[in-house]
Amino acid sequence: MNTMENRIARIIGRAAMIDDSQVRAETNLTELGMDSLARIECVLGLEDAFKIELEQSDLWKVKTVQDVIDLVDHALSVERAAC
């Protein structure tokens, strides 16, 4: 994982209350125990860490850690394009 992916893994791990080493790109979020509160905490953590805005509903659409990485990457691309 690259630096961005490591940051995302830490945020997901913190929100799911698990060790970062358990967070892999192919892992399903439900396997990590991500309930609704954990997903909201994850959104807030991602927004704060990357200075982006995410729709909370977007995190309900994603299934895997890689989906979250792609979501953040897309949001960063949109932010860069807007500047």
PDB file of C-alpha atoms in Angstrom:
ATOM      1  CA  MET A   1       0.000   0.000   0.000  1.00  0.00           C
ATOM      2  CA  ASN A   2       1.163   3.534  -0.710  1.00  0.00           C
ATOM      3  CA  THR A   3       1.088   6.419   1.758  1.00  0.00           C
ATOM      4  CA  MET A   4      -2.509   7.441   0.976  1.00  0.00           C
ATOM      5  CA  GLU A   5      -3.663   3.842   1.306  1.00  0.00           C
ATOM      6  CA  ASN A   6      -1.821   3.481   4.632  1.00  0.00           C
ATOM      7  CA  ARG A   7      -3.524   6.615   5.964  1.00  0.00           C
ATOM      8  CA  ILE A   8      -6.903   5.253   4.872  1.00  0.00           C
ATOM      9  CA  ALA A   9      -6.130   1.890   6.502  1.00  0.00           C
ATOM     10  CA  ARG A  10      -5.293   3.655   9.784  1.00  0.00           C
ATOM     11  CA  ILE A  11      -8.552   5.629   9.657  1.00  0.00           C
ATOM     12  CA  ILE A  12     -10.595   2.511   8.887  1.00  0.00           C
ATOM     13  CA  GLY A  13      -8.783   0.565  11.601  1.00  0.00           C
ATOM     14  CA  ARG A  14      -9.425   3.300  14.151  1.00  0.00           C
ATOM     15  CA  ALA A  15     -13.116   3.525  13.191  1.00  0.00           C
ATOM     16  CA  ALA A  16     -13.526  -0.275  13.311  1.00  0.00           C
ATOM     17  CA  MET A  17     -11.445  -0.487  16.514  1.00  0.00           C
ATOM     18  CA  ILE A  18      -9.038  -3.011  15.018  1.00  0.00           C
ATOM     19  CA  ASP A  19      -5.316  -3.095  14.290  1.00  0.00           C
ATOM     20  CA  ASP A  20      -4.305  -1.483  10.982  1.00  0.00           C
ATOM     21  CA  SER A  21      -2.580  -4.707   9.952  1.00  0.00           C
ATOM     22  CA  GLN A  22      -6.008  -6.343   9.566  1.00  0.00           C
ATOM     23  CA  VAL A  23      -7.053  -3.745   6.981  1.00  0.00           C
ATOM     24  CA  ARG A  24      -6.226  -4.949   3.471  1.00  0.00           C
ATOM     25  CA  ALA A  25      -7.459  -3.590   0.148  1.00  0.00           C
ATOM     26  CA  GLU A  26      -9.508  -6.698  -0.643  1.00  0.00           C
ATOM     27  CA  THR A  27     -11.136  -6.922   2.802  1.00  0.00           C
ATOM     28  CA  ASN A  28     -14.887  -6.415   3.003  1.00  0.00           C
ATOM     29  CA  LEU A  29     -15.883  -3.646   5.419  1.00  0.00           C
ATOM     30  CA  THR A  30     -18.492  -5.825   7.121  1.00  0.00           C
ATOM     31  CA  GLU A  31     -15.760  -8.383   7.861  1.00  0.00           C
ATOM     32  CA  LEU A  32     -13.995  -5.603   9.774  1.00  0.00           C
ATOM     33  CA  GLY A  33     -17.097  -5.030  11.895  1.00  0.00           C
ATOM     34  CA  MET A  34     -17.916  -1.656  10.372  1.00  0.00           C
ATOM     35  CA  ASP A  35     -21.343  -0.802  11.746  1.00  0.00           C
ATOM     36  CA  SER A  36     -23.180   2.449  10.998  1.00  0.00           C
ATOM     37  CA  LEU A  37     -21.374   4.417  13.712  1.00  0.00           C
ATOM     38  CA  ALA A  38     -17.981   3.152  12.533  1.00  0.00           C
ATOM     39  CA  ARG A  39     -18.803   4.157   8.967  1.00  0.00           C
ATOM     40  CA  ILE A  40     -19.761   7.667  10.074  1.00  0.00           C
ATOM     41  CA  GLU A  41     -16.539   7.927  12.102  1.00  0.00           C
ATOM     42  CA  CYS A  42     -14.666   6.728   9.036  1.00  0.00           C
ATOM     43  CA  VAL A  43     -16.230   9.410   6.816  1.00  0.00           C
ATOM     44  CA  LEU A  44     -15.369  12.120   9.336  1.00  0.00           C
ATOM     45  CA  GLY A  45     -11.815  10.825   9.693  1.00  0.00           C
ATOM     46  CA  LEU A  46     -11.292  10.664   5.937  1.00  0.00           C
ATOM     47  CA  GLU A  47     -12.682  14.157   5.441  1.00  0.00           C
ATOM     48  CA  ASP A  48     -10.427  15.555   8.143  1.00  0.00           C
ATOM     49  CA  ALA A  49      -7.289  13.724   7.029  1.00  0.00           C
ATOM     50  CA  PHE A  50      -7.610  14.509   3.328  1.00  0.00           C
ATOM     51  CA  LYS A  51      -9.480  17.840   3.512  1.00  0.00           C
ATOM     52  CA  ILE A  52     -12.266  16.527   1.286  1.00  0.00           C
ATOM     53  CA  GLU A  53     -16.022  16.290   1.505  1.00  0.00           C
ATOM     54  CA  LEU A  54     -17.697  12.913   1.204  1.00  0.00           C
ATOM     55  CA  GLU A  55     -21.365  12.127   1.196  1.00  0.00           C
ATOM     56  CA  GLN A  56     -22.097   9.757   4.068  1.00  0.00           C
ATOM     57  CA  SER A  57     -24.302   7.839   1.666  1.00  0.00           C
ATOM     58  CA  ASP A  58     -21.224   7.144  -0.498  1.00  0.00           C
ATOM     59  CA  LEU A  59     -19.652   5.060   2.247  1.00  0.00           C
ATOM     60  CA  TRP A  60     -22.776   2.878   2.364  1.00  0.00           C
ATOM     61  CA  LYS A  61     -22.271   2.039  -1.316  1.00  0.00           C
ATOM     62  CA  VAL A  62     -18.711   0.765  -0.914  1.00  0.00           C
ATOM     63  CA  LYS A  63     -18.048  -2.843  -0.006  1.00  0.00           C
ATOM     64  CA  THR A  64     -14.279  -3.205   0.344  1.00  0.00           C
ATOM     65  CA  VAL A  65     -11.334  -1.215   1.615  1.00  0.00           C
ATOM     66  CA  GLN A  66     -10.278  -0.766  -2.029  1.00  0.00           C
ATOM     67  CA  ASP A  67     -13.667   0.832  -2.721  1.00  0.00           C
ATOM     68  CA  VAL A  68     -12.945   3.354   0.063  1.00  0.00           C
ATOM     69  CA  ILE A  69      -9.503   4.041  -1.418  1.00  0.00           C
ATOM     70  CA  ASP A  70     -11.099   4.619  -4.823  1.00  0.00           C
ATOM     71  CA  LEU A  71     -13.732   6.909  -3.283  1.00  0.00           C
ATOM     72  CA  VAL A  72     -11.088   9.059  -1.583  1.00  0.00           C
ATOM     73  CA  ASP A  73      -8.930   9.089  -4.722  1.00  0.00           C
ATOM     74  CA  HIS A  74     -11.924  10.275  -6.767  1.00  0.00           C
ATOM     75  CA  ALA A  75     -12.783  12.979  -4.212  1.00  0.00           C
ATOM     76  CA  LEU A  76      -9.165  14.190  -4.276  1.00  0.00           C
ATOM     77  CA  SER A  77      -9.247  14.315  -8.092  1.00  0.00           C
ATOM     78  CA  VAL A  78     -12.433  16.385  -8.011  1.00  0.00           C
ATOM     79  CA  GLU A  79     -10.891  18.763  -5.453  1.00  0.00           C
ATOM     80  CA  ARG A  80      -7.754  19.178  -7.592  1.00  0.00           C
ATOM     81  CA  ALA A  81      -9.822  19.824 -10.721  1.00  0.00           C
ATOM     82  CA  ALA A  82     -11.859  22.486  -8.919  1.00  0.00           C
ATOM     83  CA  CYS A  83      -8.742  24.492  -7.987  1.00  0.00           C
TER      84      CYS A  83
END
